[in-house]
Amino acid sequence: MKRLRKYKHLISVLAFAGTSFIVGCNGPVNSPQKVTGVDALTVNKPFTTEVKIQEGGAKKLIEVDIANHSGKEQEVKNIGFKLDIGYTISKDAQIMMGCTDMGRQPTRVFSNNKKIDYYSKNFVIVKEKEQYTLAGLLTWNVFLPTFTIENDSIHVTAEGDGKLVGDNKEVDFEKIVVLKGDNWSSLLDQYGKLIYKENGKRALKNDVIFKGWATWDYYVRDFTAKDVDDNIQALNALNTSSNLIQLDGGWWPQRGDYDQTKAGYDMKEVVDNITDNGYSVGLHFDGFRGDTRAQVFKEHPEYFLKDFDGEYKVHTSIRGNGDTLSCTFFDYSNPEARLYIQKMVKNMREEWKVKYFKVDFMRFGLEPGIPFVKGTTPAERFQLGVSAIREAIGEENYFLGCSAVFGPTFGHIDGLRTGGDIFPRYSAVPRRAAANLGNSYLHGNVMNTDADYIILRESSEEDETITVDPHKHSSLSKAETIIWSKFSALFGNTRLDSDKVGILGKDKKALLPQMFDFPRMDKIIALDSWEHYTSNQDSPHIVLSEDNKKTYVSIFNWGKKAQKYTIDGFTSKNGQAYYGDNDVSIENGKLDVPIKGKDCLIIALDKKEDIFGLIKNLKHSAKEVI
């Protein structure tokens, strides 16, 4: 469609094949403009905008182009508008704000009459009785827009982030979709599929399950070659179906120097031992940060981001063992920085046999500052960096994103950590479950999700080799270790234990192979989502999931007291408990089960049911057992 730049205000509608296209333009003023679907659109002078809306059924796609015809280069400072969703949000409506990143801005549910100060950079759902409207971002290429609820409407705002637009040039704002229907779970599923359709650059790796062991939760940064071998041999003795050993942070001398290892640590020896024992090698590294003490920073400071005062940007922090970090931030608008990180990754792949790349602290690729290439936004710098890393990893290998702002990673990664790091204390368990469940719509639609490690140890299952970092010293009871580990095995496609395997109790060692062999779920949906997510700790209890053969019902009683759970509306007659050999009866479509505090029950139904139909139609309740 040709641009309609010569008109100051124009709305035209072209209808064909059951789809409407609506285009609206405004002149070079910063006054609010309106077109069907978008209201009160503002952008800083002297930019003009063109709104394009494609409508079909209960779906609406919204695009906004920002143009500069001022005669010289201009900087985008801000853009904002209100979504016209066809009605004013009632005070009785419930709002679900989608999770933005790994554990820092989790999914939240609240009532519009008790509105909280919250936002999402992914999606928002409005529930009006039994009707739902979802507004979601589909791209994160240049800007990082935010959804908020203001004055009973959905607002979209974004900073310009220093974006420069040349004369007679334009830049696309991020694409937005609006979906409507009577089943929130199917809307979220559709949203996930649309994200992949818009961003997917490669086939989903939905046929892979990783299981094995990782260094982090027990050793943190202080593991040795002997520690790795001890756990390999302990895993071998269990005769599991494990296929991966992951080496986490602590192997490099300084962040950024990723073709080197710390003194006394022979990476080639360690990875040869891993592969000789029949496992693939997984390796963690910090793909978007360096350190002021690193060789690469000393030799090539131009690879790193400057702050707005023109000095190299540095964050200092204290590690759990007392060491000081002095982190710098790769500026991937510099093509030489991209070539450098590719060289590091190719060395890992070719010399160290790495097939599973865990790239951590990805959110730091979005740090504000003065880029090497003037006018490049943080989102653009991130896209350049993650594309370079993906290319170096290779399509045949696995890319797990970690500590990320989610949107900009979509289309580049194969797997995503969707909740914060687990810690071996119970306060972290429901918190991490809530964070992960709020992102389950991504699993199988956009990439694989990853809840974090299985941890089965109690304090009695630790010895003198555990990290000095007190955050990793367990205070979990046996029941608390098991409820988390069963959740971790259910969620996503990665089941890596991160204990000292050889000193786990016999019962834990017997449980681990069952967790490794739990089927990979294709879809995971929390039935009671709208009754939870009121705080970071408020995790749903009832999870429906499915693989290609069966439907599963998982009930997690995160609280201390026993509860009787009633779920009504199944067509199945009975189910089979996964961890155990007992049948579970479903009488007249009703499941009644008491579950002790901090315990769970995972049931495979006797047939595959329509998971979206179950979410819409099941009735459920929980009552404390006296």
Short mmCIF file of C-alpha atoms in Angstrom, two decimals, residues 67-497:
data_model
loop_
_atom_site.label_atom_id
_atom_site.label_comp_id
_atom_site.label_asym_id
_atom_site.label_seq_id
_atom_site.Cartn_x
_atom_site.Cartn_y
_atom_site.Cartn_z
CA ALA A 67 8.03 9.37 9.45
CA ASN A 68 10.39 12.35 9.32
CA HIS A 69 9.85 14.97 6.59
CA SER A 70 11.42 17.90 8.45
CA GLY A 71 14.41 18.43 6.17
CA LYS A 72 16.96 17.04 8.63
CA GLU A 73 17.67 14.09 10.91
CA GLN A 74 15.46 13.91 14.00
CA GLU A 75 15.40 11.92 17.24
CA VAL A 76 12.32 10.02 18.37
CA LYS A 77 11.71 11.00 21.99
CA ASN A 78 8.42 9.30 22.82
CA ILE A 79 5.30 7.80 21.37
CA GLY A 80 2.03 6.89 23.03
CA PHE A 81 -1.57 6.01 22.30
CA LYS A 82 -4.68 4.43 23.74
CA LEU A 83 -6.00 1.20 22.26
CA ASP A 84 -9.60 1.48 21.12
CA ILE A 85 -10.86 -2.01 22.01
CA GLY A 86 -14.51 -1.18 21.39
CA TYR A 87 -15.55 -0.55 24.98
CA THR A 88 -14.52 1.16 28.19
CA ILE A 89 -13.10 -1.24 30.77
CA SER A 90 -15.55 -1.60 33.64
CA LYS A 91 -14.57 -1.18 37.28
CA ASP A 92 -15.52 -4.82 37.87
CA ALA A 93 -13.17 -6.11 35.17
CA GLN A 94 -10.19 -8.25 36.08
CA ILE A 95 -6.82 -7.48 34.51
CA MET A 96 -3.98 -9.89 33.79
CA MET A 97 -0.63 -8.25 33.05
CA GLY A 98 1.76 -10.67 31.37
CA CYS A 99 5.29 -11.34 32.56
CA THR A 100 7.99 -9.15 31.02
CA ASP A 101 11.22 -10.85 32.01
CA MET A 102 12.73 -13.65 34.07
CA GLY A 103 11.43 -13.18 37.59
CA ARG A 104 11.56 -9.39 37.80
CA GLN A 105 8.14 -8.49 36.42
CA PRO A 106 6.00 -11.65 36.72
CA THR A 107 2.39 -12.10 35.68
CA ARG A 108 -0.07 -10.22 37.87
CA VAL A 109 -3.87 -10.38 38.22
CA PHE A 110 -5.85 -7.53 39.79
CA SER A 111 -9.26 -5.90 39.69
CA ASN A 112 -9.72 -2.66 37.80
CA ASN A 113 -11.45 -1.15 40.84
CA LYS A 114 -8.30 -1.83 42.87
CA LYS A 115 -5.82 -0.97 40.16
CA ILE A 116 -2.15 -1.34 41.02
CA ASP A 117 0.87 0.33 39.46
CA TYR A 118 1.91 -2.43 37.07
CA TYR A 119 2.91 -2.85 33.46
CA SER A 120 3.79 -5.45 30.86
CA LYS A 121 6.05 -5.43 27.84
CA ASN A 122 4.33 -8.53 26.45
CA PHE A 123 0.54 -8.67 26.90
CA VAL A 124 -2.50 -7.60 28.90
CA ILE A 125 -5.84 -9.43 29.15
CA VAL A 126 -9.08 -7.78 30.23
CA LYS A 127 -11.76 -10.10 31.65
CA GLU A 128 -15.32 -8.76 31.50
CA LYS A 129 -17.49 -11.50 33.02
CA GLU A 130 -16.78 -14.42 30.65
CA GLN A 131 -15.47 -12.37 27.72
CA TYR A 132 -11.79 -11.61 27.23
CA THR A 133 -9.73 -9.08 25.27
CA LEU A 134 -6.01 -9.65 24.83
CA ALA A 135 -3.61 -6.97 23.59
CA GLY A 136 -0.08 -8.15 22.93
CA LEU A 137 3.13 -7.04 21.33
CA LEU A 138 4.37 -9.09 18.38
CA THR A 139 7.75 -7.42 17.79
CA TRP A 140 10.52 -5.85 19.87
CA ASN A 141 12.89 -4.73 17.12
CA VAL A 142 13.50 -1.01 17.75
CA PHE A 143 11.39 0.09 20.72
CA LEU A 144 10.34 -1.55 23.98
CA PRO A 145 6.70 -0.51 24.45
CA THR A 146 4.79 -0.88 27.68
CA PHE A 147 1.12 -1.72 28.33
CA THR A 148 -0.60 -0.05 31.27
CA ILE A 149 -4.20 0.43 32.39
CA GLU A 150 -5.06 4.12 32.72
CA ASN A 151 -8.53 5.64 33.11
CA ASP A 152 -10.24 2.35 32.23
CA SER A 153 -8.31 1.96 28.97
CA ILE A 154 -5.24 0.10 27.68
CA HIS A 155 -2.39 2.52 27.01
CA VAL A 156 0.76 1.88 24.98
CA THR A 157 3.84 4.02 25.59
CA ALA A 158 7.48 3.87 24.58
CA GLU A 159 10.59 5.97 24.96
CA GLY A 160 12.44 6.80 21.76
CA ASP A 161 15.68 5.42 23.26
CA GLY A 162 17.77 7.77 21.13
CA LYS A 163 16.45 6.49 17.80
CA LEU A 164 17.54 8.76 14.95
CA VAL A 165 15.51 8.96 11.76
CA GLY A 166 16.95 10.63 8.66
CA ASP A 167 15.08 13.11 6.50
CA ASN A 168 12.42 11.45 4.35
CA LYS A 169 12.95 8.23 6.29
CA GLU A 170 10.64 6.34 8.59
CA VAL A 171 10.78 3.76 11.34
CA ASP A 172 8.20 1.14 12.23
CA PHE A 173 6.75 1.09 15.71
CA GLU A 174 6.30 -2.39 17.15
CA LYS A 175 3.38 -4.49 15.94
CA ILE A 176 0.42 -5.08 18.24
CA VAL A 177 -2.36 -7.64 18.08
CA VAL A 178 -5.78 -7.45 19.75
CA LEU A 179 -7.70 -10.72 20.20
CA LYS A 180 -11.19 -11.29 21.59
CA GLY A 181 -13.04 -14.40 22.71
CA ASP A 182 -14.67 -16.34 25.53
CA ASN A 183 -11.66 -18.55 26.39
CA TRP A 184 -8.61 -16.77 27.77
CA SER A 185 -6.39 -19.83 27.47
CA SER A 186 -7.02 -20.24 23.75
CA LEU A 187 -6.38 -16.50 23.25
CA LEU A 188 -3.00 -16.84 24.96
CA ASP A 189 -2.22 -19.91 22.88
CA GLN A 190 -3.13 -18.02 19.72
CA TYR A 191 -0.98 -15.11 20.86
CA GLY A 192 2.00 -17.42 21.31
CA LYS A 193 1.53 -18.82 17.82
CA LEU A 194 1.33 -15.29 16.37
CA ILE A 195 4.60 -14.36 18.10
CA TYR A 196 6.26 -17.31 16.40
CA LYS A 197 4.66 -16.51 13.04
CA GLU A 198 6.03 -12.96 13.24
CA ASN A 199 9.49 -13.76 14.62
CA GLY A 200 10.19 -17.42 13.87
CA LYS A 201 13.44 -17.78 11.96
CA ARG A 202 13.93 -21.51 12.56
CA ALA A 203 12.03 -24.67 13.36
CA LEU A 204 10.97 -25.22 16.97
CA LYS A 205 12.97 -27.90 18.76
CA ASN A 206 9.95 -29.51 20.37
CA ASP A 207 11.26 -33.05 20.07
CA VAL A 208 14.19 -32.73 22.47
CA ILE A 209 14.38 -33.36 26.23
CA PHE A 210 17.55 -32.56 28.14
CA LYS A 211 18.23 -34.45 31.36
CA GLY A 212 21.32 -34.74 33.45
CA TRP A 213 23.30 -32.64 35.87
CA ALA A 214 24.58 -29.07 36.26
CA THR A 215 27.17 -27.47 38.53
CA TRP A 216 25.49 -24.25 39.66
CA ASP A 217 23.14 -24.85 42.54
CA TYR A 218 25.59 -26.89 44.61
CA TYR A 219 28.99 -25.47 43.65
CA VAL A 220 28.13 -22.01 42.22
CA ARG A 221 31.43 -20.74 40.73
CA ASP A 222 33.75 -22.98 42.67
CA PHE A 223 33.52 -26.39 40.99
CA THR A 224 36.57 -28.43 40.01
CA ALA A 225 37.21 -31.10 37.41
CA LYS A 226 36.99 -33.66 40.22
CA ASP A 227 33.58 -32.33 41.29
CA VAL A 228 32.30 -32.76 37.75
CA ASP A 229 33.70 -36.28 37.48
CA ASP A 230 32.32 -37.31 40.89
CA ASN A 231 28.83 -36.34 39.80
CA ILE A 232 29.18 -37.98 36.39
CA GLN A 233 30.12 -41.25 38.07
CA ALA A 234 27.25 -40.93 40.57
CA LEU A 235 24.83 -40.29 37.71
CA ASN A 236 26.23 -43.26 35.79
CA ALA A 237 25.60 -45.48 38.81
CA LEU A 238 21.88 -44.59 38.72
CA ASN A 239 21.60 -45.89 35.15
CA THR A 240 19.41 -42.98 34.05
CA SER A 241 18.55 -41.77 30.55
CA SER A 242 20.67 -38.65 31.10
CA ASN A 243 22.17 -36.93 28.07
CA LEU A 244 23.68 -33.63 29.26
CA ILE A 245 26.26 -32.28 31.71
CA GLN A 246 26.17 -28.49 32.04
CA LEU A 247 29.08 -26.38 33.29
CA ASP A 248 27.86 -23.12 34.76
CA GLY A 249 29.65 -19.86 35.48
CA GLY A 250 33.02 -19.91 37.19
CA TRP A 251 35.20 -21.46 34.51
CA TRP A 252 36.43 -18.19 32.94
CA PRO A 253 39.22 -16.02 34.42
CA GLN A 254 37.19 -12.80 33.87
CA ARG A 255 33.86 -12.15 32.19
CA GLY A 256 34.38 -11.57 28.51
CA ASP A 257 37.56 -13.65 28.23
CA TYR A 258 35.64 -16.69 27.05
CA ASP A 259 38.41 -18.45 25.15
CA GLN A 260 40.34 -18.87 28.40
CA THR A 261 39.81 -20.78 31.65
CA LYS A 262 40.72 -19.92 35.21
CA ALA A 263 44.07 -21.06 36.57
CA GLY A 264 44.25 -24.79 37.23
CA TYR A 265 41.15 -25.59 35.20
CA ASP A 266 41.63 -27.54 31.98
CA MET A 267 38.42 -27.20 29.97
CA LYS A 268 39.54 -29.69 27.33
CA GLU A 269 40.11 -32.34 30.00
CA VAL A 270 36.70 -31.70 31.56
CA VAL A 271 34.72 -31.79 28.30
CA ASP A 272 36.58 -34.87 27.08
CA ASN A 273 35.53 -36.61 30.29
CA ILE A 274 31.92 -35.56 29.71
CA THR A 275 31.81 -36.83 26.13
CA ASP A 276 33.77 -40.00 26.95
CA ASN A 277 30.97 -40.85 29.40
CA GLY A 278 28.36 -40.45 26.68
CA TYR A 279 26.97 -37.01 27.56
CA SER A 280 26.66 -33.81 25.55
CA VAL A 281 28.41 -30.71 26.87
CA GLY A 282 26.40 -27.72 28.07
CA LEU A 283 28.18 -24.45 28.83
CA HIS A 284 26.99 -21.27 30.52
CA PHE A 285 28.46 -17.84 29.79
CA ASP A 286 27.51 -14.20 30.24
CA GLY A 287 26.94 -13.15 26.65
CA PHE A 288 26.29 -9.45 27.16
CA ARG A 289 28.76 -8.45 29.88
CA GLY A 290 32.49 -8.26 30.42
CA ASP A 291 34.62 -6.99 33.30
CA THR A 292 37.03 -4.08 33.70
CA ARG A 293 39.72 -6.62 34.63
CA ALA A 294 39.18 -8.69 31.48
CA GLN A 295 41.80 -8.79 28.77
CA VAL A 296 39.21 -7.93 26.13
CA PHE A 297 38.21 -4.73 27.93
CA LYS A 298 41.82 -3.65 28.38
CA GLU A 299 42.68 -4.28 24.73
CA HIS A 300 39.37 -3.28 23.11
CA PRO A 301 37.37 -0.89 25.30
CA GLU A 302 35.54 0.22 22.14
CA TYR A 303 33.63 -3.08 22.26
CA PHE A 304 31.79 -1.83 25.34
CA LEU A 305 28.96 0.61 26.04
CA LYS A 306 29.48 4.15 27.29
CA ASP A 307 27.18 5.94 29.71
CA PHE A 308 25.57 9.29 28.91
CA ASP A 309 28.60 11.12 30.31
CA GLY A 310 30.83 9.42 27.77
CA GLU A 311 32.53 7.12 30.27
CA TYR A 312 32.52 3.35 29.95
CA LYS A 313 29.52 1.99 31.79
CA VAL A 314 30.47 -0.12 34.81
CA HIS A 315 28.29 -1.85 37.43
CA THR A 316 29.93 -3.09 40.61
CA SER A 317 28.45 -5.70 42.93
CA ILE A 318 29.50 -8.13 45.64
CA ARG A 319 29.18 -11.86 45.01
CA GLY A 320 27.92 -14.33 47.58
CA ASN A 321 31.49 -15.41 48.35
CA GLY A 322 32.61 -11.82 48.93
CA ASP A 323 34.33 -11.17 45.59
CA THR A 324 33.66 -7.90 43.78
CA LEU A 325 32.34 -7.83 40.23
CA SER A 326 33.08 -4.86 38.00
CA CYS A 327 30.88 -5.50 34.98
CA THR A 328 31.03 -3.80 31.61
CA PHE A 329 28.47 -4.20 28.81
CA PHE A 330 29.14 -5.33 25.27
CA ASP A 331 27.97 -2.81 22.68
CA TYR A 332 26.94 -4.97 19.77
CA SER A 333 26.26 -1.98 17.54
CA ASN A 334 30.03 -2.24 16.99
CA PRO A 335 30.54 -4.93 14.32
CA GLU A 336 33.95 -5.77 15.78
CA ALA A 337 32.32 -6.61 19.11
CA ARG A 338 29.98 -8.99 17.28
CA LEU A 339 32.90 -10.67 15.54
CA TYR A 340 34.63 -11.03 18.91
CA ILE A 341 31.73 -12.79 20.63
CA GLN A 342 31.30 -15.03 17.60
CA LYS A 343 34.96 -16.02 17.87
CA MET A 344 34.42 -16.93 21.54
CA VAL A 345 31.33 -19.02 20.78
CA LYS A 346 32.92 -20.81 17.83
CA ASN A 347 35.82 -21.81 20.07
CA MET A 348 33.37 -23.29 22.58
CA ARG A 349 31.61 -25.17 19.80
CA GLU A 350 34.65 -26.42 17.90
CA GLU A 351 37.34 -26.86 20.56
CA TRP A 352 35.23 -27.64 23.63
CA LYS A 353 32.49 -29.68 21.88
CA VAL A 354 29.67 -27.58 23.33
CA LYS A 355 26.22 -28.38 21.94
CA TYR A 356 24.02 -26.70 24.57
CA PHE A 357 24.72 -22.98 25.08
CA LYS A 358 23.22 -21.25 28.10
CA VAL A 359 23.61 -17.52 27.48
CA ASP A 360 22.90 -15.69 30.72
CA PHE A 361 22.21 -12.12 31.85
CA MET A 362 20.73 -11.24 28.49
CA ARG A 363 18.77 -8.31 29.92
CA PHE A 364 22.06 -6.39 30.16
CA GLY A 365 22.09 -6.21 26.38
CA LEU A 366 19.35 -3.59 26.81
CA GLU A 367 21.35 -1.22 29.03
CA PRO A 368 20.86 2.45 28.09
CA GLY A 369 23.92 4.40 27.04
CA ILE A 370 25.80 5.94 24.12
CA PRO A 371 26.21 3.29 21.41
CA PHE A 372 29.13 2.88 19.02
CA VAL A 373 26.73 3.50 16.13
CA LYS A 374 24.89 6.71 16.89
CA GLY A 375 21.12 6.49 16.96
CA THR A 376 20.97 2.74 17.63
CA THR A 377 18.44 1.84 20.32
CA PRO A 378 19.06 -0.76 23.06
CA ALA A 379 16.58 -3.09 21.32
CA GLU A 380 18.48 -2.75 18.04
CA ARG A 381 21.82 -3.36 19.76
CA PHE A 382 20.34 -6.44 21.41
CA GLN A 383 19.00 -7.78 18.10
CA LEU A 384 22.43 -7.39 16.52
CA GLY A 385 24.11 -9.17 19.40
CA VAL A 386 21.70 -12.06 19.79
CA SER A 387 21.70 -12.65 16.02
CA ALA A 388 25.49 -12.85 16.02
CA ILE A 389 25.52 -15.27 18.95
CA ARG A 390 22.84 -17.44 17.33
CA GLU A 391 24.81 -17.62 14.08
CA ALA A 392 27.95 -18.71 15.93
CA ILE A 393 26.09 -21.33 17.99
CA GLY A 394 24.78 -22.93 14.80
CA GLU A 395 21.33 -24.20 13.94
CA GLU A 396 22.23 -27.75 14.92
CA ASN A 397 22.99 -26.76 18.52
CA TYR A 398 20.73 -25.57 21.36
CA PHE A 399 20.49 -21.95 22.54
CA LEU A 400 18.98 -21.41 26.00
CA GLY A 401 18.30 -17.79 26.93
CA CYS A 402 18.52 -16.80 30.59
CA SER A 403 17.92 -13.65 32.67
CA ALA A 404 16.30 -12.05 29.65
CA VAL A 405 13.69 -9.47 28.85
CA PHE A 406 11.65 -11.94 26.88
CA GLY A 407 10.39 -10.18 23.75
CA PRO A 408 13.69 -9.32 22.03
CA THR A 409 14.87 -12.94 22.34
CA PHE A 410 11.94 -14.42 20.40
CA GLY A 411 12.97 -15.99 17.11
CA HIS A 412 16.60 -16.40 18.15
CA ILE A 413 16.55 -18.88 21.02
CA ASP A 414 15.46 -22.50 21.36
CA GLY A 415 14.72 -22.43 25.08
CA LEU A 416 14.04 -19.78 27.72
CA ARG A 417 14.33 -19.67 31.48
CA THR A 418 10.97 -18.20 32.48
CA GLY A 419 11.35 -17.79 36.25
CA GLY A 420 14.09 -16.59 38.56
CA ASP A 421 16.80 -18.85 39.97
CA ILE A 422 15.59 -21.43 42.43
CA PHE A 423 17.12 -21.27 45.92
CA PRO A 424 17.04 -24.17 48.41
CA ARG A 425 14.62 -22.43 50.79
CA TYR A 426 10.88 -22.84 50.61
CA SER A 427 9.96 -19.17 50.19
CA ALA A 428 11.47 -19.40 46.69
CA VAL A 429 9.41 -22.43 45.63
CA PRO A 430 5.87 -21.02 45.12
CA ARG A 431 7.44 -17.77 43.91
CA ARG A 432 9.31 -19.57 41.11
CA ALA A 433 6.29 -21.73 40.29
CA ALA A 434 4.14 -18.61 39.85
CA ALA A 435 6.72 -16.92 37.63
CA ASN A 436 7.02 -19.95 35.36
CA LEU A 437 3.32 -20.77 35.08
CA GLY A 438 2.58 -17.21 34.01
CA ASN A 439 4.71 -17.82 30.92
CA SER A 440 3.53 -21.29 29.98
CA TYR A 441 1.80 -20.02 26.81
CA LEU A 442 5.29 -19.63 25.30
CA HIS A 443 6.09 -23.33 25.69
CA GLY A 444 5.76 -25.22 22.43
CA ASN A 445 4.49 -22.11 20.64
CA VAL A 446 7.51 -19.80 20.69
CA MET A 447 10.23 -21.97 22.22
CA ASN A 448 10.75 -24.49 25.03
CA THR A 449 10.44 -23.17 28.57
CA ASP A 450 12.74 -24.03 31.47
CA ALA A 451 11.74 -23.68 35.15
CA ASP A 452 15.31 -24.12 36.53
CA TYR A 453 17.11 -26.98 38.19
CA ILE A 454 15.80 -29.95 40.09
CA ILE A 455 17.10 -29.67 43.66
CA LEU A 456 16.48 -32.64 45.94
CA ARG A 457 18.93 -32.01 48.76
CA GLU A 458 18.20 -31.31 52.38
CA SER A 459 20.91 -29.88 54.62
CA SER A 460 21.92 -33.42 55.62
CA GLU A 461 22.70 -34.09 51.94
CA GLU A 462 25.45 -31.46 51.74
CA ASP A 463 29.14 -31.77 52.58
CA GLU A 464 32.28 -29.65 52.77
CA THR A 465 32.49 -29.28 48.98
CA ILE A 466 29.34 -27.13 48.75
CA THR A 467 29.80 -23.48 47.80
CA VAL A 468 30.59 -20.97 50.52
CA ASP A 469 27.68 -18.87 49.23
CA PRO A 470 25.07 -19.22 52.03
CA HIS A 471 22.18 -18.69 49.58
CA LYS A 472 22.78 -22.21 48.30
CA HIS A 473 22.83 -23.97 51.69
CA SER A 474 19.58 -25.91 51.91
CA SER A 475 16.89 -25.37 54.53
CA LEU A 476 14.35 -27.46 52.59
CA SER A 477 12.49 -30.39 54.10
CA LYS A 478 12.13 -33.61 52.14
CA ALA A 479 8.58 -32.70 51.08
CA GLU A 480 9.70 -29.25 49.97
CA THR A 481 12.49 -30.63 47.78
CA ILE A 482 10.10 -33.06 46.12
CA ILE A 483 7.25 -30.66 45.35
CA TRP A 484 9.66 -28.26 43.63
CA SER A 485 11.49 -30.99 41.72
CA LYS A 486 8.27 -32.55 40.44
CA PHE A 487 7.13 -29.13 39.28
CA SER A 488 10.47 -28.54 37.55
CA ALA A 489 10.25 -31.88 35.74
CA LEU A 490 6.70 -31.12 34.58
CA PHE A 491 7.46 -27.66 33.24
CA GLY A 492 9.34 -27.40 29.96
CA ASN A 493 11.87 -29.75 28.41
CA THR A 494 14.97 -29.54 30.62
CA ARG A 495 15.46 -31.67 33.74
CA LEU A 496 18.91 -31.06 35.20
CA ASP A 497 19.63 -31.98 38.79
#
